[in-house]
Coordinates of C-alpha atoms in Angstrom, one line a residue:
M977 CA 57.0 159.6 -25.7
S978 CA 60.0 159.2 -23.4
G979 CA 62.8 161.1 -22.0
T980 CA 66.4 160.1 -22.7
S981 CA 69.7 161.4 -21.4
E982 CA 72.1 162.6 -24.1
G983 CA 75.8 163.5 -24.0
T984 CA 75.8 166.1 -26.8
G985 CA 74.2 169.5 -27.0
S986 CA 71.7 171.0 -29.4
A987 CA 72.3 173.5 -32.2
A988 CA 72.0 176.4 -29.7
D989 CA 75.2 175.5 -27.8
S990 CA 77.0 178.5 -29.1
I991 CA 74.3 180.7 -27.7
R992 CA 74.0 179.0 -24.3
S993 CA 77.6 179.8 -23.4
A994 CA 77.0 183.5 -23.8
I995 CA 73.9 183.8 -21.5
T996 CA 75.5 184.4 -18.1
E997 CA 73.1 186.6 -16.3
R998 CA 69.6 185.8 -15.0
H999 CA 68.2 189.4 -15.0
A1000 CA 68.1 192.0 -17.8
A1001 CA 68.6 194.9 -15.4
V1002 CA 72.3 195.0 -14.8
S1003 CA 74.3 198.2 -14.3
V1004 CA 76.1 199.2 -17.5
T1005 CA 78.8 200.8 -15.4
A1006 CA 79.5 197.4 -13.8
V1007 CA 80.3 195.8 -17.1
P1008 CA 83.3 196.7 -19.3
P1009 CA 82.2 198.3 -22.6
R1010 CA 83.5 195.4 -24.8
A1011 CA 81.8 192.7 -22.6
E1012 CA 78.5 194.7 -22.7
S1013 CA 78.7 194.8 -26.4
E1014 CA 79.2 191.1 -26.7
R1015 CA 76.4 190.5 -24.3
R1016 CA 74.0 192.6 -26.4
D1017 CA 75.1 190.8 -29.6
Y1018 CA 74.5 187.3 -28.1
R1019 CA 71.1 188.5 -26.7
A1020 CA 70.2 189.8 -30.1
A1021 CA 71.2 186.4 -31.7
F1022 CA 69.2 184.6 -29.0
N1023 CA 66.0 186.6 -29.8
A1024 CA 66.4 186.4 -33.5
A1025 CA 67.2 182.6 -33.7
H1026 CA 64.7 180.5 -35.6
L1027 CA 65.2 177.7 -33.1
P1028 CA 62.7 178.1 -30.2
M1029 CA 64.7 178.5 -27.0
A1030 CA 64.1 179.5 -23.4
V1031 CA 66.3 180.0 -20.3
V1032 CA 65.0 178.1 -17.3
D1033 CA 66.2 178.6 -13.7
R1034 CA 67.0 175.8 -11.3
D1035 CA 63.4 175.9 -10.0
G1036 CA 62.1 175.1 -13.4
Y1037 CA 60.6 178.5 -14.3
V1038 CA 61.2 180.4 -17.5
V1039 CA 63.6 183.3 -17.1
T1040 CA 63.5 184.4 -20.7
A1041 CA 62.3 183.1 -24.1
N1042 CA 62.9 184.1 -27.6
E1043 CA 60.4 185.0 -30.3
A1044 CA 60.5 181.5 -31.9
F1045 CA 59.6 179.8 -28.6
A1046 CA 56.8 182.2 -28.0
C1047 CA 55.5 181.8 -31.5
L1048 CA 55.6 178.0 -31.1
L1049 CA 53.3 178.3 -28.1
G1050 CA 51.1 181.1 -29.4
A1051 CA 52.1 183.7 -26.8
E1052 CA 54.3 186.8 -26.2
P1053 CA 57.8 186.2 -24.9
H1054 CA 57.2 188.3 -21.7
A1055 CA 54.1 186.3 -21.0
L1056 CA 56.1 183.1 -20.7
V1057 CA 58.4 184.5 -18.0
R1058 CA 57.9 182.7 -14.6
R1059 CA 55.9 180.0 -16.3
P1060 CA 56.8 176.3 -15.4
A1061 CA 58.8 175.1 -18.4
A1062 CA 57.7 171.5 -17.8
D1063 CA 54.1 172.5 -18.4
L1064 CA 54.9 174.4 -21.6
V1065 CA 56.6 171.3 -23.3
D1066 CA 54.8 168.5 -21.4
L1067 CA 57.8 167.2 -19.5
A1068 CA 55.7 165.9 -16.6
A1069 CA 53.6 163.5 -18.6
E1070 CA 56.0 160.7 -18.1
A1071 CA 57.6 159.7 -14.9
R1072 CA 60.9 158.7 -16.4
T1073 CA 61.3 162.0 -18.3
W1074 CA 60.2 164.0 -15.3
A1075 CA 62.8 162.4 -13.1
A1076 CA 65.5 163.0 -15.7
Y1077 CA 64.4 166.7 -16.0
Q1078 CA 64.7 167.2 -12.2
E1079 CA 68.2 165.7 -12.4
V1080 CA 69.2 168.2 -15.1
L1081 CA 67.8 171.1 -13.0
R1082 CA 69.9 170.0 -10.0
G1083 CA 73.0 169.7 -12.1
R1084 CA 73.3 165.9 -11.5
Q1085 CA 72.7 165.1 -15.2
A1086 CA 74.3 167.0 -18.1
R1087 CA 71.8 166.5 -20.8
L1088 CA 68.2 165.5 -21.5
R1089 CA 66.8 164.9 -24.9
C1090 CA 63.2 163.6 -25.4
T1091 CA 60.5 163.6 -28.1
R1092 CA 57.2 165.3 -27.4
R1093 CA 54.0 165.8 -29.4
L1094 CA 52.9 169.5 -28.9
K1095 CA 49.7 171.3 -29.9
H1096 CA 50.4 174.2 -32.3
P1097 CA 48.2 177.4 -31.8
D1098 CA 46.7 176.9 -35.3
G1099 CA 45.3 173.5 -34.1
H1100 CA 47.6 171.0 -35.7
S1101 CA 50.0 168.7 -33.8
L1102 CA 53.7 168.5 -34.4
W1103 CA 56.4 166.3 -33.2
T1104 CA 59.3 168.0 -31.5
E1105 CA 62.6 167.1 -30.0
V1106 CA 63.1 168.9 -26.7
T1107 CA 66.7 169.4 -25.5
L1108 CA 67.9 170.7 -22.1
G1109 CA 71.5 171.5 -21.1
P1110 CA 73.3 173.7 -18.5
V1111 CA 74.3 177.3 -19.2
P1112 CA 78.0 177.5 -18.2
G1113 CA 78.8 179.8 -15.3
T1114 CA 75.2 180.0 -14.1
G1115 CA 72.7 177.7 -12.5
D1116 CA 70.3 178.1 -15.4
V1117 CA 69.4 175.6 -18.1
L1118 CA 68.9 176.3 -21.8
L1119 CA 65.8 174.6 -23.3
S1120 CA 65.4 174.3 -27.0
V1121 CA 62.7 172.8 -29.1
A1122 CA 63.2 171.5 -32.7
D1123 CA 60.4 170.6 -35.0
I1124 CA 61.0 167.0 -36.3
S1125 CA 57.5 166.4 -37.8
D1126 CA 58.9 166.0 -41.3
R1127 CA 61.5 163.6 -40.1
R1128 CA 58.9 161.6 -38.2
D1129 CA 56.6 161.5 -41.2
L1130 CA 59.5 160.2 -43.3
Q1131 CA 60.3 157.6 -40.7
A1132 CA 56.7 156.5 -40.6
R1133 CA 56.5 156.2 -44.4
L1134 CA 59.8 154.2 -44.4
R1135 CA 58.5 151.9 -41.6
H1136 CA 55.3 151.3 -43.5
L1137 CA 57.2 150.3 -46.6
Q1138 CA 59.5 148.2 -44.5
M1139 CA 56.7 146.4 -42.7
H1140 CA 54.2 145.9 -45.5
D1141 CA 54.1 143.7 -48.6
P1142 CA 54.2 145.7 -51.8
V1143 CA 52.0 143.3 -53.7
T1144 CA 49.1 142.8 -51.3
R1145 CA 49.7 145.9 -49.1
L1146 CA 49.2 143.6 -46.1
P1147 CA 51.6 143.5 -43.1
N1148 CA 54.6 141.4 -44.0
R1149 CA 56.4 138.8 -42.0
A1150 CA 58.4 141.3 -39.9
L1151 CA 55.3 143.2 -38.7
F1152 CA 53.4 140.0 -38.2
F1153 CA 56.1 138.6 -35.8
E1154 CA 56.3 142.0 -34.1
R1155 CA 52.6 142.0 -33.5
L1156 CA 52.6 138.4 -32.4
S1157 CA 55.4 138.9 -29.9
T1158 CA 53.6 142.0 -28.5
A1159 CA 50.3 140.1 -28.2
L1160 CA 52.0 137.2 -26.3
E1161 CA 53.7 139.6 -23.9
A1162 CA 50.7 141.8 -23.3
S1163 CA 49.8 142.3 -19.7
S1164 CA 46.2 141.5 -20.3
Y1165 CA 47.2 137.8 -20.5
E1166 CA 48.6 138.0 -17.0
H1167 CA 46.1 140.3 -15.3
G1168 CA 42.8 139.1 -16.7
G1169 CA 42.3 142.0 -19.1
G1170 CA 41.4 139.6 -21.9
T1171 CA 40.7 135.9 -22.6
G1172 CA 44.3 135.1 -22.3
R1173 CA 44.2 133.0 -25.5
I1174 CA 45.5 133.4 -29.0
G1175 CA 44.7 131.8 -32.3
L1176 CA 46.2 131.6 -35.7
C1177 CA 45.1 130.5 -39.2
Y1178 CA 48.1 129.7 -41.3
L1179 CA 47.1 129.5 -45.0
D1180 CA 48.8 128.3 -48.1
L1181 CA 47.4 128.4 -51.7
D1182 CA 47.2 125.0 -53.4
G1183 CA 48.9 124.9 -56.8
F1184 CA 49.9 128.6 -56.8
K1185 CA 53.2 127.7 -58.5
A1186 CA 51.3 126.4 -61.5
V1187 CA 49.6 129.8 -61.9
N1188 CA 53.0 131.6 -62.0
D1189 CA 54.5 129.0 -64.3
T1190 CA 51.7 129.0 -66.8
L1191 CA 50.2 132.5 -66.7
G1192 CA 53.2 134.5 -65.5
H1193 CA 54.1 136.4 -62.3
R1194 CA 52.0 139.4 -63.1
V1195 CA 48.8 137.3 -63.0
G1196 CA 50.1 135.6 -59.9
D1197 CA 50.6 138.9 -58.2
R1198 CA 47.1 139.9 -59.1
L1199 CA 45.8 136.7 -57.7
L1200 CA 47.7 137.2 -54.4
A1201 CA 46.2 140.8 -54.1
A1202 CA 42.7 139.4 -54.7
V1203 CA 43.2 136.7 -52.1
A1204 CA 44.5 139.3 -49.6
A1205 CA 41.4 141.4 -50.1
R1206 CA 39.1 138.4 -49.4
L1207 CA 41.1 137.4 -46.4
T1208 CA 40.8 140.9 -45.0
Q1209 CA 37.0 140.9 -45.7
C1210 CA 36.7 137.6 -43.8
A1211 CA 38.6 138.9 -40.9
D1212 CA 36.4 142.0 -40.7
Q1213 CA 33.2 140.1 -41.1
S1214 CA 34.1 137.5 -38.5
G1215 CA 33.6 140.0 -35.7
Y1216 CA 36.5 138.8 -33.6
G1217 CA 38.2 142.2 -34.0
R1218 CA 35.6 144.1 -32.1
T1219 CA 37.2 143.7 -28.7
S1220 CA 40.8 143.3 -29.7
G1221 CA 43.1 143.7 -32.7
H1222 CA 43.4 141.3 -35.6
L1223 CA 46.0 141.0 -38.2
V1224 CA 46.0 139.6 -41.7
A1225 CA 49.5 139.3 -43.1
R1226 CA 51.4 137.9 -46.0
L1227 CA 54.3 135.9 -44.7
G1228 CA 55.9 135.3 -48.1
G1229 CA 55.2 133.5 -51.4
D1230 CA 51.6 132.3 -51.3
E1231 CA 51.5 132.0 -47.5
F1232 CA 49.1 134.1 -45.3
A1233 CA 48.4 134.3 -41.6
L1234 CA 45.3 135.5 -39.7
L1235 CA 46.2 136.3 -36.1
V1236 CA 43.3 136.3 -33.6
E1237 CA 44.2 138.0 -30.3
D1238 CA 42.0 137.3 -27.2
S1239 CA 40.4 134.4 -29.0
T1240 CA 37.4 132.7 -27.4
G1241 CA 38.2 129.1 -28.3
T1242 CA 38.7 126.7 -31.1
E1243 CA 35.2 127.1 -32.5
Q1244 CA 35.9 130.7 -33.3
L1245 CA 39.0 129.8 -35.2
A1246 CA 37.2 126.9 -36.9
D1247 CA 34.5 129.3 -38.1
L1248 CA 37.1 131.7 -39.4
A1249 CA 38.9 128.9 -41.2
R1250 CA 35.6 127.7 -42.8
S1251 CA 34.8 131.2 -44.0
V1252 CA 38.3 131.8 -45.4
L1253 CA 38.3 128.4 -47.2
A1254 CA 34.9 129.2 -48.8
A1255 CA 36.0 132.7 -49.8
V1256 CA 39.2 131.5 -51.5
Q1257 CA 37.4 128.8 -53.4
E1258 CA 35.1 131.3 -55.1
P1259 CA 36.4 131.9 -58.7
F1260 CA 38.6 135.0 -59.2
D1261 CA 38.1 137.3 -62.2
L1262 CA 41.4 139.0 -62.9
S1263 CA 41.0 141.4 -65.8
G1264 CA 39.1 138.8 -67.8
Q1265 CA 41.2 135.9 -66.6
R1266 CA 39.0 133.6 -64.6
L1267 CA 40.9 131.5 -62.0
S1268 CA 39.9 129.0 -59.4
V1269 CA 42.2 128.0 -56.5
S1270 CA 41.9 126.4 -53.2
A1271 CA 43.8 126.7 -49.9
S1272 CA 45.1 124.5 -47.1
I1273 CA 44.8 126.0 -43.6
G1274 CA 46.5 125.0 -40.4
V1275 CA 44.6 126.2 -37.3
V1276 CA 46.1 126.6 -33.8
E1277 CA 44.3 128.0 -30.8
R1278 CA 45.8 127.9 -27.3
A1279 CA 46.4 129.8 -24.0
A1280 CA 48.9 132.6 -24.5
A1281 CA 50.7 131.9 -21.2
G1282 CA 53.7 129.7 -21.9
T1283 CA 53.4 130.1 -25.6
S1284 CA 56.3 131.5 -27.7
A1285 CA 56.1 133.0 -31.1
T1286 CA 58.4 130.3 -32.4
G1287 CA 56.3 127.5 -30.8
L1288 CA 53.1 128.9 -32.1
M1289 CA 54.4 129.1 -35.7
Q1290 CA 55.9 125.6 -35.5
A1291 CA 52.6 124.3 -34.5
A1292 CA 50.8 126.2 -37.3
D1293 CA 53.4 125.1 -39.9
T1294 CA 53.0 121.4 -38.8
T1295 CA 49.2 121.7 -39.0
L1296 CA 49.4 123.2 -42.4
Y1297 CA 51.5 120.3 -43.5
W1298 CA 48.9 117.9 -42.2
A1299 CA 46.2 119.7 -44.2
K1300 CA 48.3 119.4 -47.3
A1301 CA 49.1 115.7 -46.7
D1302 CA 45.4 114.9 -46.0
G1303 CA 44.4 116.0 -49.4
K1304 CA 44.6 119.9 -49.6
A1305 CA 41.6 122.2 -49.9
R1306 CA 40.8 121.8 -46.2
W1307 CA 41.5 123.2 -42.8
T1308 CA 43.1 121.1 -40.0
L1309 CA 43.1 121.8 -36.3
F1310 CA 46.3 121.2 -34.4
D1311 CA 46.3 117.8 -32.6
P1312 CA 48.8 117.4 -29.7
E1313 CA 48.8 113.6 -30.0
R1314 CA 49.5 113.7 -33.7
N1315 CA 52.2 116.2 -33.1
A1316 CA 53.7 114.0 -30.4
H1317 CA 53.9 111.2 -32.9
R1318 CA 55.6 113.6 -35.4
M1319 CA 58.1 114.7 -32.7
T1320 CA 58.8 111.0 -31.9
R1321 CA 59.4 110.3 -35.6
Q1322 CA 61.7 113.3 -35.8
A1323 CA 63.6 112.1 -32.7
L1324 CA 64.0 108.7 -34.2
S1325 CA 65.1 110.1 -37.5
S1326 CA 67.8 112.3 -35.9
T1327 CA 69.2 109.4 -33.8
L1328 CA 68.9 106.5 -36.3
R1329 CA 72.3 106.7 -37.9
P1330 CA 74.2 107.1 -34.6
A1331 CA 72.2 104.2 -33.2
V1332 CA 73.8 101.8 -35.7
L1333 CA 77.2 102.8 -34.5
R1334 CA 76.2 102.5 -30.9
G1335 CA 75.0 99.0 -31.3
E1336 CA 71.4 99.7 -30.3
F1337 CA 70.0 97.2 -32.9
E1338 CA 69.6 93.5 -32.6
L1339 CA 68.1 90.7 -34.7
E1340 CA 65.3 88.2 -33.9
Y1341 CA 64.4 85.3 -36.1
Q1342 CA 61.1 83.8 -37.1
P1343 CA 61.1 80.2 -38.5
L1344 CA 60.0 79.3 -42.0
V1345 CA 58.5 75.8 -41.6
D1346 CA 58.0 73.1 -44.2
L1347 CA 54.2 72.5 -44.3
E1348 CA 54.6 68.8 -45.1
S1349 CA 57.2 67.7 -42.6
G1350 CA 57.0 70.5 -40.0
A1351 CA 60.8 70.9 -40.3
V1352 CA 62.4 74.4 -40.0
R1353 CA 63.8 75.1 -43.4
G1354 CA 64.9 78.7 -42.8
V1355 CA 64.4 81.8 -40.7
E1356 CA 63.6 85.4 -41.5
A1357 CA 65.8 88.0 -39.8
L1358 CA 63.7 90.8 -38.2
V1359 CA 65.5 93.8 -36.8
R1360 CA 64.6 95.4 -33.4
W1361 CA 65.8 98.8 -32.1
K1362 CA 66.5 98.8 -28.4
H1363 CA 65.9 102.6 -28.1
P1364 CA 67.1 104.1 -24.8
Q1365 CA 64.1 106.3 -24.6
F1366 CA 61.2 104.5 -26.4
G1367 CA 62.1 100.9 -25.6
T1368 CA 62.0 98.1 -28.1
L1369 CA 60.8 99.3 -31.5
T1370 CA 59.7 97.0 -34.3
P1371 CA 60.6 97.6 -37.9
N1372 CA 57.3 99.4 -38.8
R1373 CA 58.3 102.2 -36.4
F1374 CA 61.7 103.1 -38.1
I1375 CA 62.2 101.3 -41.4
G1376 CA 60.2 103.9 -43.3
I1377 CA 62.2 106.7 -41.7
A1378 CA 65.5 104.9 -42.6
E1379 CA 64.3 104.6 -46.2
E1380 CA 63.5 108.3 -46.4
D1381 CA 66.8 109.6 -45.0
G1382 CA 69.0 107.0 -46.6
S1383 CA 70.2 105.4 -43.3
I1384 CA 68.6 102.2 -44.6
V1385 CA 71.8 101.5 -46.5
Q1386 CA 74.0 101.5 -43.3
L1387 CA 71.4 99.6 -41.3
G1388 CA 70.8 97.1 -44.1
Q1389 CA 74.5 96.3 -44.3
W1390 CA 74.6 95.7 -40.6
V1391 CA 71.5 93.4 -40.7
L1392 CA 72.8 91.5 -43.6
R1393 CA 76.2 90.9 -42.0
T1394 CA 74.8 90.0 -38.6
A1395 CA 72.2 87.6 -40.1
C1396 CA 74.8 85.8 -42.3
R1397 CA 77.2 85.5 -39.4
Q1398 CA 74.5 84.0 -37.3
A1399 CA 73.4 81.5 -40.0
R1400 CA 76.9 80.3 -40.4
R1401 CA 77.2 79.9 -36.6
W1402 CA 74.1 77.7 -36.5
Q1403 CA 75.5 75.7 -39.4
I1404 CA 78.8 75.1 -37.5
E1405 CA 77.2 74.4 -34.1
Q1406 CA 74.3 72.3 -35.4
P1407 CA 75.6 70.5 -38.5
S1408 CA 73.0 68.6 -40.5
D1409 CA 72.3 67.5 -44.0
A1410 CA 69.9 70.4 -44.6
P1411 CA 71.2 73.6 -42.8
V1412 CA 68.7 76.4 -42.4
F1413 CA 68.9 79.4 -44.6
V1414 CA 68.4 83.0 -43.5
S1415 CA 66.1 85.4 -45.2
V1416 CA 66.9 89.2 -45.1
N1417 CA 64.6 92.0 -46.2
V1418 CA 66.2 94.5 -48.6
A1419 CA 64.8 97.9 -49.5
V1420 CA 64.9 99.2 -53.0
R1421 CA 67.1 102.2 -51.9
Q1422 CA 69.8 99.7 -50.9
V1423 CA 69.9 98.6 -54.5
W1424 CA 70.1 102.2 -55.8
D1425 CA 72.3 103.8 -53.2
S1426 CA 74.8 101.1 -52.6
D1427 CA 76.7 98.3 -54.2
L1428 CA 74.4 95.5 -53.0
V1429 CA 76.0 92.8 -55.1
G1430 CA 79.5 93.8 -53.8
D1431 CA 78.2 94.0 -50.2
V1432 CA 76.6 90.5 -50.4
A1433 CA 79.7 89.0 -52.0
E1434 CA 82.0 90.5 -49.4
I1435 CA 79.8 89.4 -46.4
L1436 CA 79.4 85.9 -47.7
A1437 CA 83.2 85.6 -48.1
E1438 CA 83.7 87.2 -44.7
T1439 CA 81.3 84.9 -42.9
G1440 CA 81.8 81.7 -44.9
L1441 CA 78.1 81.3 -45.5
A1442 CA 77.1 79.5 -48.8
P1443 CA 75.1 81.8 -51.2
Q1444 CA 72.4 79.1 -51.3
L1445 CA 71.7 79.7 -47.6
L1446 CA 71.0 83.4 -48.1
Q1447 CA 67.6 84.7 -49.3
L1448 CA 66.9 88.3 -50.0
E1449 CA 63.3 89.6 -49.7
L1450 CA 62.0 92.6 -51.7
T1451 CA 58.5 93.9 -51.7
E1452 CA 56.3 93.1 -54.8
S1453 CA 55.9 96.8 -55.7
A1454 CA 59.7 97.1 -55.7
V1455 CA 60.5 94.0 -57.7
M1456 CA 57.8 94.2 -60.3
G1457 CA 58.9 97.6 -61.5
S1458 CA 62.6 96.7 -61.5
A1459 CA 64.5 97.8 -64.6
G1460 CA 68.1 98.9 -65.3
R1461 CA 70.4 98.8 -62.3
P1462 CA 67.9 97.0 -59.9
L1463 CA 67.2 94.3 -62.4
Q1464 CA 71.0 93.8 -63.1
A1465 CA 71.7 93.6 -59.4
L1466 CA 69.0 91.0 -58.9
Q1467 CA 70.3 89.0 -61.8
A1468 CA 73.8 89.1 -60.5
L1469 CA 72.7 88.0 -57.0
S1470 CA 70.8 85.1 -58.5
D1471 CA 73.7 84.1 -60.7
M1472 CA 75.8 84.1 -57.5
G1473 CA 73.4 81.5 -56.0
V1474 CA 71.5 83.8 -53.7
R1475 CA 67.7 83.2 -53.6
I1476 CA 65.4 86.2 -54.4
A1477 CA 62.0 86.3 -52.8
I1478 CA 59.0 88.6 -53.5
D1479 CA 57.5 89.7 -50.1
D1480 CA 53.8 90.5 -49.6
F1481 CA 52.9 89.0 -53.0
G1482 CA 49.4 89.6 -54.2
T1483 CA 48.9 93.1 -52.7
G1484 CA 51.0 95.2 -55.1
Y1485 CA 51.0 95.4 -58.9
S1486 CA 50.6 91.6 -59.4
N1487 CA 52.1 91.9 -62.8
L1488 CA 52.4 88.2 -63.6
A1489 CA 54.3 88.9 -66.8
Y1490 CA 57.3 89.9 -64.7
L1491 CA 57.5 86.5 -63.0
S1492 CA 58.9 84.9 -66.1
R1493 CA 61.6 87.6 -66.5
L1494 CA 62.8 88.2 -63.0
P1495 CA 65.4 86.0 -61.3
V1496 CA 62.9 85.2 -58.5
S1497 CA 62.9 81.8 -56.7
V1498 CA 60.3 82.4 -53.9
L1499 CA 56.9 84.0 -53.6
K1500 CA 55.7 85.0 -50.1
L1501 CA 52.0 85.3 -50.0
D1502 CA 50.6 88.3 -48.1
G1503 CA 49.0 87.4 -44.8
S1504 CA 45.6 88.9 -46.0
F1505 CA 45.1 85.8 -48.1
V1506 CA 46.0 83.5 -45.3
R1507 CA 43.6 85.1 -42.8
G1508 CA 40.8 84.3 -45.1
F1509 CA 41.5 80.6 -44.4
R1510 CA 40.5 80.9 -40.8
Y1511 CA 37.1 80.3 -39.1
D1512 CA 36.1 83.3 -37.0
E1513 CA 33.1 83.2 -34.7
G1514 CA 31.4 80.5 -36.8
T1515 CA 32.0 82.2 -40.1
H1516 CA 33.4 79.8 -42.8
P1517 CA 36.6 80.7 -44.6
N1518 CA 36.3 82.8 -47.8
P1519 CA 36.4 80.3 -50.6
A1520 CA 37.6 83.0 -53.0
D1521 CA 40.8 83.4 -50.9
E1522 CA 41.5 79.6 -51.1
T1523 CA 40.9 79.7 -54.9
I1524 CA 43.2 82.6 -55.4
V1525 CA 46.0 81.1 -53.3
E1526 CA 45.6 77.7 -55.0
A1527 CA 45.9 79.4 -58.4
L1528 CA 49.0 81.4 -57.3
V1529 CA 50.6 78.3 -55.9
Q1530 CA 50.0 76.3 -59.1
L1531 CA 51.3 79.2 -61.2
A1532 CA 54.4 79.6 -59.1
H1533 CA 55.2 75.8 -59.2
R1534 CA 54.8 75.8 -63.0
L1535 CA 57.4 78.6 -63.1
G1536 CA 59.7 76.7 -60.8
L1537 CA 59.1 78.9 -57.8
T1538 CA 58.4 77.9 -54.2
V1539 CA 55.6 79.5 -52.1
T1540 CA 55.7 80.7 -48.5
A1541 CA 52.5 81.7 -46.7
E1542 CA 52.8 84.4 -44.1
C1543 CA 50.7 85.0 -40.9
V1544 CA 49.8 81.3 -40.3
E1545 CA 48.2 81.3 -36.9
T1546 CA 46.1 78.1 -36.6
A1547 CA 46.5 74.4 -37.5
G1548 CA 43.5 74.7 -39.7
Q1549 CA 45.1 77.3 -41.8
A1550 CA 48.2 75.2 -42.1
A1551 CA 46.2 72.2 -43.2
R1552 CA 44.4 74.1 -45.9
L1553 CA 47.6 75.7 -47.2
R1554 CA 49.2 72.3 -47.3
R1555 CA 46.2 71.0 -49.2
V1556 CA 46.6 73.6 -51.9
G1557 CA 50.3 72.8 -52.3
C1558 CA 51.9 75.7 -50.4
D1559 CA 55.5 74.8 -49.6
T1560 CA 56.4 76.6 -46.3
G1561 CA 54.6 78.6 -43.7
Q1562 CA 55.5 81.4 -41.3
G1563 CA 53.5 82.7 -38.4
W1564 CA 52.6 82.5 -34.7
L1565 CA 51.4 78.9 -35.1
Y1566 CA 55.1 77.9 -35.3
S1567 CA 56.8 80.7 -33.4
R1568 CA 57.0 84.5 -33.0
A1569 CA 60.3 86.2 -33.8
V1570 CA 62.7 84.9 -31.1
A1571 CA 66.3 85.2 -30.1
P1572 CA 69.1 83.3 -31.9
E1573 CA 69.5 80.8 -29.1
V1574 CA 65.9 79.8 -29.3
I1575 CA 66.3 79.0 -32.9
A1576 CA 69.4 76.9 -32.0
G1577 CA 67.2 74.9 -29.6
M1578 CA 64.6 74.3 -32.4
I1579 CA 67.4 73.0 -34.7
D1580 CA 68.7 70.7 -32.0
R1581 CA 65.2 69.3 -31.2
Q1582 CA 64.5 68.9 -34.9
A1583 CA 67.8 67.0 -35.4
A1584 CA 66.9 64.7 -32.4
A1585 CA 63.4 64.1 -33.8
A1586 CA 64.9 63.2 -37.2
S1587 CA 67.3 60.8 -35.6
A1588 CA 64.5 59.2 -33.6
A1589 CA 62.3 58.9 -36.7
A1590 CA 65.1 57.2 -38.6
S1591 CA 65.4 54.6 -35.9
A1592 CA 61.6 54.0 -35.6
P1593 CA 59.9 54.9 -38.9
S1594 CA 56.8 52.9 -38.3
A1595 CA 56.1 54.6 -35.0
A1596 CA 56.5 58.0 -36.5
A1597 CA 54.2 57.1 -39.4
A1598 CA 51.5 55.9 -37.0
S1599 CA 51.8 59.1 -35.0
A1600 CA 51.4 61.2 -38.1
T1601 CA 48.2 59.4 -39.2
T1602 CA 46.5 60.0 -35.9
A1603 CA 47.1 63.8 -36.0
A1604 CA 43.9 65.7 -36.9
P1605 CA 43.9 69.4 -38.0
S1606 CA 42.2 71.9 -35.7
D1607 CA 41.3 75.6 -36.2
G1608 CA 42.3 76.5 -32.7
P1609 CA 45.7 78.0 -32.0
A1610 CA 48.2 75.2 -31.1
P1611 CA 51.9 75.3 -30.3
H1612 CA 54.1 73.7 -32.8
P1613 CA 56.2 70.8 -31.5
L1614 CA 59.4 72.7 -32.3
V1615 CA 58.5 75.7 -30.1

């Protein structure tokens, strides 16, 4: 209850203006007959009015009161004279209202209107609106009291309807956020009146849409109501509401929230989440319809200080998403580190497209080396993001994001153009009989969302690079399922002279039937096979890996394909791959991904070595026969 200043009067304004004398005993002879008659009429109207009213002097005492006012207080009108008006209508209970009342008595404030809950003589309480205003021509104040109980009851019912869900009868989203904001702002968090912590279980039913779609919304509503009842029971049985309030709310659809004020820690929230999960998973019997559902729950518990309602809900929503992504039918606790990774991912996603225009990307190149001669036959272009905040990022940090939001098309075009331009520059600056080709990774979305064939043709024409010096790499899972437009694009690129390579071969579908139908010219064996060729701490290589690789190489050669082995790290691995017939190798044995000028140096040294070998073939042959394979990491002569 609070006092507020108002600029308009009450329904008794017409009566107030007529009350001009403080005492009833006034000489009749001192007042003209007509004025005396009007005075008696107004006094009669004042006494007969249904609106409780009283005249109060500037000291705050009742001068006179009508019958309605006396009836309201259960007293006779004369018994109220000289009684403090503030005591009769409880104006001193609140400092703000009391101060405003004093200002009205002194004539410094025109009006006061406030709401008060008064005790009726018959025992029930009623809500009233108390109004005070000056009586013109006197120093008195007219006090009136209006019963607004019916209006308050109606407002309360309307608020309940506004703040509660009609299906489950739980508090709705509006009331939940009101309660949450109040809890976060409560003084107990600042002055030690509680634990100073807050917890939230954010719940979503798994597969609820299927219930609505198959059984209808009426059954779906019954299920929601049954779930609400179980959630409320869990909240009551958990015991966390004994010292402070708790709230179970339906936030919309099949989403519910359990708010724990003054929580005692994550264990309390975890116990609540476990009980909720178990309760929801129990079968529901809905008028003979037996249903079983599960739920995913995001759990957040933290100090209330410094926490906003928006921040808490964002954390809960993120954690609920984790629970869904991790397999559903489970609860997951908020993890700051995992959230930091998500925020980083979001930051990368929002800045990826502009980064291409700002020139934040660059290419490095890893050699593809002939296993027989050791010559560099080609290079794979690997993109790096020179991020202004996170430093140099490798493709595994952002390519997945680019594929999801579609920016891979724009980035892929830049990579393709830059790689082709660089390959042509090497060809011009280091002319040789066998120029190195450049291999560029292509995402399936580039085939679907852009004119890849047109882009390649345009870039080759623009840079002057021969189609035979461009190799496009697609993952096995993408190529093996190619049909329609992707297959047509691959065929058109192959007809153009561009080489098509299957990357990470052996780890995807491995549908060998496709190899005879697709325009593929190169298989790149996944590094997991190559790692099995290596001795580790005295353990012999896995013979199965060597058998599989040998079979794949023979199959590829019979189909007219060449084979590249990835992740070659030791000379022993290279020797074994060479023995089974693998054509080229790629890995740290030869070089990591390096800048373009380093590749240029390799090409120069390779050309010089070839020239020297041509002038002294016998010496080169003798040197080759004395070389012995070793399993230890060794730098390649070209590096």
